[in-house]
Coordinates of C-alpha atoms in Angstrom, one line a residue:
M1 CA 29.4 -4.9 -22.4
K2 CA 27.9 -2.9 -25.3
Y3 CA 25.1 -5.4 -25.7
L4 CA 24.4 -5.5 -22.0
L5 CA 24.1 -1.7 -21.9
A6 CA 21.7 -1.7 -24.9
A7 CA 19.6 -4.5 -23.3
A8 CA 19.4 -2.6 -20.0
S9 CA 18.3 0.6 -21.9
F10 CA 15.7 -1.3 -23.8
A11 CA 14.3 -2.8 -20.6
L12 CA 13.9 0.6 -19.1
L13 CA 12.1 2.0 -22.1
A14 CA 9.8 -1.0 -22.4
T15 CA 8.7 -0.8 -18.7
P16 CA 5.0 0.1 -18.5
A17 CA 3.9 3.5 -17.4
A18 CA 2.3 2.1 -14.3
L19 CA 5.7 1.9 -12.7
A20 CA 5.6 5.7 -12.5
T21 CA 2.5 5.6 -10.4
E22 CA 2.7 7.6 -7.2
I23 CA 1.0 5.8 -4.3
D24 CA 0.3 7.7 -1.1
V25 CA -0.8 5.5 1.8
G26 CA -2.2 7.1 5.0
Y27 CA -4.2 6.0 8.0
S28 CA -7.6 6.9 9.4
T29 CA -7.5 8.8 12.7
D30 CA -8.7 5.7 14.6
F31 CA -6.2 3.4 13.0
Q32 CA -3.4 6.0 13.6
E33 CA -4.2 6.0 17.3
K34 CA -4.3 2.1 17.3
L35 CA -0.8 2.1 15.7
Q36 CA 0.6 4.5 18.3
E37 CA -1.0 3.0 21.4
D38 CA -1.2 -0.7 20.6
Y39 CA 0.4 -2.1 17.4
G40 CA 3.5 0.2 17.0
A41 CA 4.3 2.7 14.3
R42 CA 6.5 0.3 12.4
E43 CA 3.5 -1.9 11.7
G44 CA 1.9 0.9 9.8
T45 CA 4.9 1.2 7.6
Y46 CA 4.9 -2.5 6.9
L47 CA 1.2 -2.4 5.9
A48 CA 1.6 0.7 3.7
D49 CA 4.5 -0.9 1.9
S50 CA 2.5 -4.1 1.3
V51 CA -0.4 -2.1 -0.1
K52 CA 1.9 -0.2 -2.4
E53 CA 3.5 -3.4 -3.7
D54 CA 0.2 -5.0 -4.3
L55 CA -1.2 -2.0 -6.2
M56 CA 1.9 -1.6 -8.3
R57 CA 1.9 -5.3 -9.3
E58 CA -1.8 -5.3 -10.3
F59 CA -1.6 -2.0 -12.2
K60 CA 1.4 -3.3 -14.1
A61 CA -0.4 -6.6 -14.9
A62 CA -3.5 -4.7 -16.1
G63 CA -1.4 -2.2 -18.1
L64 CA -2.9 0.7 -16.3
N65 CA -1.6 4.3 -16.7
V66 CA -2.5 5.7 -13.3
E67 CA -0.7 8.9 -12.3
R68 CA -1.5 8.9 -8.5
V69 CA -3.4 6.9 -6.0
S70 CA -4.4 8.0 -2.6
V71 CA -5.0 5.1 -0.2
T72 CA -6.3 5.2 3.4
I73 CA -6.0 2.2 5.7
E74 CA -9.2 2.5 7.7
K75 CA -8.7 -0.5 10.0
A76 CA -6.4 -3.5 10.2
T77 CA -6.3 -6.3 12.7
P78 CA -3.3 -8.6 13.1
N79 CA -3.4 -12.4 13.4
K80 CA -0.6 -12.5 15.9
P81 CA 0.7 -10.0 18.4
T82 CA 2.9 -7.3 17.0
F83 CA 6.4 -6.5 18.2
K84 CA 5.2 -3.6 20.4
Q85 CA 2.4 -5.8 21.9
L86 CA 4.9 -8.5 22.8
G87 CA 7.1 -5.8 24.5
D88 CA 4.2 -4.3 26.3
K89 CA 3.0 -7.6 27.6
P90 CA 5.9 -9.9 28.4
G91 CA 3.7 -12.9 29.2
L92 CA 2.2 -12.8 25.7
D93 CA 3.1 -15.9 23.6
Y94 CA 3.5 -15.2 19.9
G95 CA 3.3 -18.9 19.0
A96 CA 0.1 -19.6 20.9
S97 CA -1.7 -16.4 20.2
V98 CA -3.9 -16.5 17.1
S99 CA -6.8 -14.3 16.1
I100 CA -8.8 -13.5 13.0
G101 CA -7.4 -10.5 11.1
G102 CA -8.0 -8.4 8.0
M103 CA -8.0 -4.9 6.7
K104 CA -10.4 -2.1 5.5
L105 CA -9.0 0.2 2.8
S106 CA -10.3 3.1 0.7
A107 CA -8.6 4.6 -2.4
T108 CA -9.0 7.1 -5.2
A109 CA -7.0 6.9 -8.4
F110 CA -6.2 10.0 -10.5
D111 CA -4.9 10.4 -14.1
A112 CA -2.2 12.7 -15.4
N113 CA -4.7 15.6 -15.6
G114 CA -5.7 15.2 -12.0
Q115 CA -9.1 13.8 -12.9
E116 CA -10.5 11.1 -10.7
M117 CA -10.4 7.7 -12.5
G118 CA -12.2 5.8 -9.8
N119 CA -12.4 5.0 -6.1
L120 CA -13.0 1.9 -4.0
T121 CA -13.7 1.1 -0.4
Y122 CA -13.0 -2.5 0.4
D123 CA -12.7 -4.6 3.5
W124 CA -12.0 -8.3 4.1
F125 CA -11.7 -9.9 7.5
E126 CA -11.3 -13.7 8.1
T127 CA -14.4 -15.2 9.7
D128 CA -13.1 -18.6 10.6
L129 CA -10.3 -18.9 13.3
R130 CA -9.3 -22.2 11.7
Q131 CA -8.3 -20.3 8.5
A132 CA -6.6 -17.4 10.3
G133 CA -3.1 -16.5 9.1
L134 CA 0.0 -17.9 10.6
T135 CA 2.0 -14.6 10.5
T136 CA 1.3 -11.2 12.2
W137 CA -0.4 -9.6 9.2
Q138 CA -1.3 -12.5 6.9
D139 CA -5.0 -11.8 6.7
A140 CA -4.4 -8.1 6.2
G141 CA -2.1 -9.1 3.4
R142 CA -4.9 -11.1 1.8
A143 CA -7.2 -8.1 2.1
S144 CA -4.6 -5.9 0.5
N145 CA -4.0 -8.3 -2.4
R146 CA -7.8 -8.7 -3.0
F147 CA -8.3 -4.9 -2.8
A148 CA -5.5 -4.3 -5.3
R149 CA -6.9 -6.9 -7.8
K150 CA -10.4 -5.5 -7.5
F151 CA -9.3 -1.9 -7.8
A152 CA -7.1 -2.5 -10.9
K153 CA -9.9 -4.6 -12.5
G154 CA -12.4 -1.8 -11.8
L155 CA -10.1 0.8 -13.4
V156 CA -9.5 -1.1 -16.6
G157 CA -11.6 0.6 -19.3
T158 CA -13.9 2.4 -16.9
T159 CA -15.1 5.9 -17.1
S160 CA -17.1 5.7 -13.9
T161 CA -15.6 7.1 -10.8
D162 CA -17.2 4.6 -8.5
I163 CA -16.0 1.0 -8.5
E164 CA -18.6 -1.4 -7.1
S165 CA -17.4 -2.8 -3.8

């Protein structure tokens, strides 16, 4: 038991500082309206959590010490109907409905002193219906993943506040 407690304590101390990063995810006015009227509010929570997870993973992998990140989901398009859309239109078939999706995001990272470390606006939308995702937000998830990788890569060793998109 004593060794287990010591190992757990060491693991906590050895965890990179990136895990302390505060990530705030909000929505543009247009996307907030789209969530309320069409997609459903729970979809925004799902997307925000996905963006947070992707950023935390990439910051940790890059060994970044980012204090705070402010992210805005500007636009997101699902590949399949959302739960709210299925409820609003009973004849809609989840299995047969497919569309191209994706997401547009913008973010700014800050260090512990509140100084801007960098910012990025990024969008990716599938262009080929044959390659469209099989789940509701699969293409948006791809966009989030690519955004997080590009943002983390741009923040490593940069003093510029603008990351080329």
